[in-house]
mmCIF file of C-alpha atoms in Angstrom:
data_model
loop_
_atom_site.group_PDB
_atom_site.id
_atom_site.type_symbol
_atom_site.label_atom_id
_atom_site.label_comp_id
_atom_site.label_asym_id
_atom_site.label_seq_id
_atom_site.Cartn_x
_atom_site.Cartn_y
_atom_site.Cartn_z
ATOM 1 C CA MET O 1 110.053 153.944 78.246
ATOM 2 C CA ALA O 2 107.990 156.645 76.523
ATOM 3 C CA THR O 3 110.521 156.804 73.700
ATOM 4 C CA ILE O 4 110.223 153.064 73.074
ATOM 5 C CA LEU O 5 106.424 153.316 73.007
ATOM 6 C CA ILE O 6 106.584 156.165 70.455
ATOM 7 C CA ILE O 7 109.014 154.195 68.280
ATOM 8 C CA VAL O 8 106.761 151.111 68.351
ATOM 9 C CA VAL O 9 103.724 153.204 67.356
ATOM 10 C CA LEU O 10 105.666 154.830 64.494
ATOM 11 C CA ILE O 11 106.860 151.458 63.228
ATOM 12 C CA ALA O 12 103.277 150.129 63.280
ATOM 13 C CA VAL O 13 102.040 153.154 61.322
ATOM 14 C CA LEU O 14 104.809 152.729 58.734
ATOM 15 C CA ILE O 15 104.018 149.033 58.308
ATOM 16 C CA PHE O 16 100.357 149.771 57.614
ATOM 17 C CA ALA O 17 101.265 152.598 55.238
ATOM 18 C CA PHE O 18 103.674 150.461 53.201
ATOM 19 C CA ARG O 19 101.233 147.540 53.170
ATOM 20 C CA GLY O 20 98.482 149.794 51.786
ATOM 21 C CA SER O 21 100.798 151.245 49.141
ATOM 22 C CA PHE O 22 101.967 147.783 48.100
ATOM 23 C CA GLN O 23 98.349 146.574 47.728
ATOM 24 C CA HIS O 24 97.475 149.743 45.820
ATOM 25 C CA PHE O 25 100.152 149.171 43.199
ATOM 26 C CA LYS O 26 99.300 145.492 42.885
ATOM 27 C CA GLY O 27 95.679 146.496 42.208
ATOM 28 C CA GLU O 28 94.337 144.721 45.299
ATOM 29 C CA SER O 29 92.823 147.680 47.091
ATOM 30 C CA GLY O 30 90.385 150.356 46.028
ATOM 31 C CA CYS O 31 92.355 153.397 44.972
ATOM 32 C CA CYS O 32 92.027 156.518 42.901
ATOM 33 C CA GLY O 33 89.064 157.668 44.973
ATOM 34 C CA GLY O 34 86.976 154.649 44.036
ATOM 35 C CA GLY O 35 86.352 153.301 47.527
ATOM 36 C CA GLY O 36 86.835 149.735 48.641
ATOM 37 C CA GLY O 37 84.434 147.931 46.349
ATOM 38 C CA SER O 38 84.150 147.738 42.614
ATOM 39 C CA ILE O 39 81.007 147.676 40.546
ATOM 40 C CA ALA O 40 81.075 145.054 37.833
ATOM 41 C CA GLU O 41 80.477 146.626 34.461
ATOM 42 C CA GLU O 42 78.435 144.882 31.796
ATOM 43 C CA THR O 43 80.185 144.273 28.514
ATOM 44 C CA LYS O 44 78.873 146.544 25.783
ATOM 45 C CA ILE O 45 77.514 144.679 22.747
ATOM 46 C CA LEU O 46 78.029 146.394 19.401
ATOM 47 C CA THR O 47 75.030 146.617 17.067
ATOM 48 C CA GLY O 48 76.979 146.104 13.839
ATOM 49 C CA PRO O 49 79.682 143.669 12.777
ATOM 50 C CA VAL O 50 83.092 144.369 14.313
ATOM 51 C CA ILE O 51 85.359 145.878 11.655
ATOM 52 C CA GLY O 52 88.482 146.325 13.754
ATOM 53 C CA ARG O 53 90.248 146.325 17.082
ATOM 54 C CA LYS O 54 92.525 148.866 18.722
ATOM 55 C CA ILE O 55 94.997 147.917 21.430
ATOM 56 C CA VAL O 56 95.713 150.974 23.571
ATOM 57 C CA HIS O 57 98.765 150.821 25.861
ATOM 58 C CA VAL O 58 97.845 152.726 29.022
ATOM 59 C CA GLU O 59 100.092 153.974 31.842
ATOM 60 C CA GLY O 60 98.934 154.640 35.385
ATOM 61 C CA MET O 61 96.233 151.992 35.892
ATOM 62 C CA HIS O 62 96.494 150.301 39.285
ATOM 63 C CA CYS O 63 93.125 148.906 40.293
ATOM 64 C CA GLU O 64 89.601 147.868 39.355
ATOM 65 C CA ASN O 65 88.428 151.463 39.671
ATOM 66 C CA CYS O 66 90.993 152.584 37.077
ATOM 67 C CA LYS O 67 89.847 149.753 34.790
ATOM 68 C CA ASN O 68 86.164 150.593 35.230
ATOM 69 C CA ARG O 69 86.699 154.317 34.603
ATOM 70 C CA ILE O 70 88.403 153.674 31.261
ATOM 71 C CA GLU O 71 85.888 151.024 30.155
ATOM 72 C CA ARG O 72 82.944 153.235 31.100
ATOM 73 C CA GLN O 73 84.241 156.258 29.142
ATOM 74 C CA ILE O 74 85.209 154.327 26.001
ATOM 75 C CA ASN O 75 81.928 152.379 26.058
ATOM 76 C CA ARG O 76 80.062 155.706 25.962
ATOM 77 C CA MET O 77 81.480 156.248 22.473
ATOM 78 C CA GLU O 78 79.123 155.252 19.694
ATOM 79 C CA GLY O 79 80.350 152.095 17.980
ATOM 80 C CA ALA O 80 83.049 151.164 20.532
ATOM 81 C CA SER O 81 83.262 148.340 23.064
ATOM 82 C CA CYS O 82 86.181 148.347 25.538
ATOM 83 C CA LYS O 83 87.710 145.733 27.817
ATOM 84 C CA VAL O 84 90.736 146.627 29.978
ATOM 85 C CA ASP O 85 93.455 144.158 30.993
ATOM 86 C CA LEU O 86 95.143 145.537 34.129
ATOM 87 C CA LYS O 87 97.978 142.988 34.114
ATOM 88 C CA LYS O 88 99.013 143.911 30.565
ATOM 89 C CA ASN O 89 98.158 147.630 30.971
ATOM 90 C CA ILE O 90 96.086 147.648 27.801
ATOM 91 C CA ALA O 91 92.589 148.600 26.732
ATOM 92 C CA VAL O 92 91.199 146.434 23.916
ATOM 93 C CA ILE O 93 88.608 148.342 21.899
ATOM 94 C CA ASP O 94 86.444 146.592 19.288
ATOM 95 C CA TYR O 95 84.550 148.881 16.948
ATOM 96 C CA ASP O 96 81.838 148.623 14.318
ATOM 97 C CA ARG O 97 82.543 151.974 12.616
ATOM 98 C CA GLU O 98 85.613 154.130 12.108
ATOM 99 C CA LEU O 99 87.089 155.262 15.406
ATOM 100 C CA ASP O 100 89.590 158.121 15.619
ATOM 101 C CA ASP O 101 92.795 157.414 17.589
ATOM 102 C CA GLU O 102 92.951 161.023 18.762
ATOM 103 C CA ARG O 103 89.464 160.796 20.280
ATOM 104 C CA ILE O 104 90.486 157.653 22.188
ATOM 105 C CA ARG O 105 93.734 159.297 23.298
ATOM 106 C CA ASN O 106 91.939 162.436 24.542
ATOM 107 C CA THR O 107 89.248 160.422 26.344
ATOM 108 C CA ILE O 108 91.800 158.384 28.287
ATOM 109 C CA LYS O 109 94.094 161.363 28.965
ATOM 110 C CA ARG O 110 91.136 163.299 30.444
ATOM 111 C CA LEU O 111 90.985 160.515 33.045
ATOM 112 C CA ASP O 112 94.657 161.287 33.930
ATOM 113 C CA PHE O 113 96.172 158.161 32.384
ATOM 114 C CA GLY O 114 99.039 158.136 29.906
ATOM 115 C CA ILE O 115 99.016 156.521 26.453
ATOM 116 C CA THR O 116 102.218 154.916 25.158
ATOM 117 C CA GLY O 117 100.783 153.645 21.887
ATOM 118 C CA ILE O 118 97.760 152.540 19.885
ATOM 119 C CA GLU O 119 97.858 149.491 17.603
ATOM 120 C CA THR O 120 95.112 148.898 15.019
ATOM 121 C CA GLU O 121 93.971 145.492 13.799
ATOM 122 C CA GLY O 122 91.502 145.594 10.898
ATOM 123 C CA PHE O 123 88.976 142.802 10.360
ATOM 124 C CA ARG O 124 87.718 143.841 6.924
ATOM 125 C CA GLU O 125 88.027 141.368 4.081
#
């Protein structure tokens, strides 16, 4: 009887563990040390006219906390405004002055995310 009770408890623990992992990778639960809630970030407004857009392909984002961390760090850059799309695993960065790809790459890598590519779309006429 004790063996059956131990097995039932272990099965229950495994179910909760797999459920939490599944939610984590779907981006439904707070992860990455961000706690359960997410703080909505305000969109940064650029002071000058937007001259271009960079699409950064990011690996390793799973949740709102991941999204907010990247947006917050890129938005700290002068002349850059970032919006992250978790479903597409991209960060869309509009800029009103020249923005170095290597600086973007280093900023995101410091947050422990991978970069698989950066595409540039210019808006100049």
